[in-house]
Amino acid sequence: MAGLIEDYALVGDGRTAALIGRDGSVDWLCWPRFDAAACFAALLGTEEHGYWRIAPASARVESSRRYRDDTLILETRHRTREGEVLVIDYMPADDGSHLVRIVEGVEGRVAMRMDLCMRFDYGSAVPWVSRNELGDLRAISGPHKLVLRTKAQIEGAGRTTVSDFTVHAGESVAFTLSYGASHEEDPPPIEPRKVLAATDRFWRDWSAICAGGTPWDAALRRSLLTLKALIYRPTGGIVAAPTTSLPEQLGGVRNWDYRFCWLRDSAFTLFALMDAGYLDEARAWRDWLQRAVAGSPEQARILYGIAGERLLPEIELAWLPGYEDSAPVRVGNAASEQFQLDVYGELFDVLYQARRRGMGTDRDGQNVGLALMTHLETVWSEPDEGIWEVRGGRRHFTHSKVMAWVAFDRAIRSREESPDPSRDVPLERWREIRARIHAEVCEKGFDRDLNSFVQSYGSTALDASLLLIAHVGFLPQDDPRVVGTVEAIGKRLMRDGFVLRYDTEGQTTDGLPAGEGAFLPCSFWYADNLIGLGRCDEARALIERLIGVCNDVGLVAEEYDPAKRRLVGNFPQAFSHVALINTVLNFGRAGGPARERGAGEGGGSGTTPTLPTAAEAPALI
């Protein structure tokens, strides 16, 4: 059976990624891209659904693992009574579709065992296995092909491939598994050692860009490396996670496919990358965004495929029992059909910040932005499904309205800072709408008895998304209404030191059974507010607690179950790592998030720091 979620480490190549357990088993891998059908799906089922294990044959083994510093190369050290070996796992950074596993003898001799169970289409298809003219193992099913190359002796055992071999000190045995299309020639072989050195250089060179200077630089760099691994290199799209259907509640039904690009998550990711100095990735995402949302603005989606695909139908895979019997297992995501007002704010906020860093947009990009704003003028007053993608009906979510305000505010600022007489923009009308939204939110989204903003108009439920009000500059951090909201959330949504997404009322009206772990970004947002309020000792303690739930190699899932002390939800989760990066960087700067992107009451004057910008960068609109 699959290990604990926190038992897994990630290796990737910028196109897809594999999850490898402490026991040396690859239990999840989709080829040739993140959202393709899995060829190893034991994570959501049993070994019969596909896995690849390399580990000592002995039952008595002491194991430890780590990533090579500043890389995505995983090293697992196994010690038995007879000796010690090092297993090196990596995917070449830019050399086709390969997963390489090298076993090195460190001391004495160690008897090893390899078990390879290849299954296509999420474990439902058993391939035809044969040898090619060079003796390499070839597995074919429909359009898919895997080729295993190794000097170790391998043989069939039932419907799996096995190898028993012994490694002495100073020796090494390499296994390379390569993916290709079944109708094409076999993927060309690679030199595992040579490609390992090139992959090591690639990751170290990329990591060297990170400035650091925080109390948690190791966690910061590991999170940035994880984000890099979740970027689909050919297009610049950023997947929310490389997995599907890892449950938000063990044994529950909150199991979703996250192998797509949410505009919201990607926007937060872009902030993290820009703030850490990775502008090339930011430009690639901006270009992906322009291509993805191009077309009729009323058909804009809240999430897209990694190449910008719009049709992402949600289906259930009945033959997979799910992680720890958490069913159903879903592929595709019906949330792609939802209306979520807040994404407009996140998009225009991040594009505004990108422009201020010198990344302008071309004429087509400006036209797309203007079309989106024209559409937003007509829909901002409508109810939506909100940031948490509720499936229980649309409401006037306070956070959604705040983010609609952000969209108008950033569009106005962009125009004011880079006027273009050749473009006809309804600036006064946008200012009027911005003021109307601000007044409406303060009137209908704030409960005076609670002294807090609430989840939706007319509700008394609290929602952790309200912690972003100061972060986006809707109100100053020290505004009494913001302070009251932070205090209320700390009292009502804090459980065992972690912040829940929303309280009981919200959980019973979102269209799904109650119960989930603590959504980790919410706790980071709470820490951001503590920083902004000058409560840095409390913020530091909370950050330490949150970093403490990362696993031994620095990866973290979407949520954390404080009662079971387990990571839950898809893994590793970009949103959680993004929140970690942003909060760690906030702590390392003077001032808090309200000062970083601040705006003023209703009008958006605020205080914004001087950033390295190109004065000639064109406006968004």
Coordinates of C-alpha atoms in Angstrom, one line a residue, residues 399 453 463-472 477 482 485-490 493 499-501 521-530 593:
H399 CA -13.2 38.4 -0.5
F453 CA -15.5 41.2 8.0
D463 CA -13.3 33.1 6.4
A464 CA -9.5 33.1 6.3
S465 CA -9.5 34.8 2.9
L466 CA -10.4 38.0 4.7
L467 CA -6.9 38.0 6.0
L468 CA -5.9 39.3 2.6
I469 CA -7.8 42.6 2.9
A470 CA -4.7 44.5 4.1
H471 CA -2.3 42.4 2.0
V472 CA -3.9 43.7 -1.2
Q477 CA -3.2 47.0 8.2
V482 CA -8.8 44.8 9.8
T485 CA -11.0 40.7 11.7
V486 CA -7.6 39.3 12.5
E487 CA -8.5 39.0 16.1
A488 CA -11.8 37.3 15.3
I489 CA -10.2 34.8 13.0
G490 CA -7.5 34.0 15.6
L493 CA -10.7 29.7 13.2
V499 CA -6.0 28.4 10.9
L500 CA -8.9 26.8 9.1
R501 CA -10.3 28.1 5.9
P521 CA -1.7 29.1 3.3
C522 CA -4.3 30.5 5.6
S523 CA -2.0 30.2 8.6
F524 CA 0.8 31.9 6.6
W525 CA -1.7 34.7 5.8
Y526 CA -2.4 35.0 9.5
A527 CA 1.4 35.3 10.1
D528 CA 1.5 38.1 7.4
N529 CA -1.0 40.1 9.4
L530 CA 0.9 39.5 12.6
P593 CA 2.4 43.1 3.4

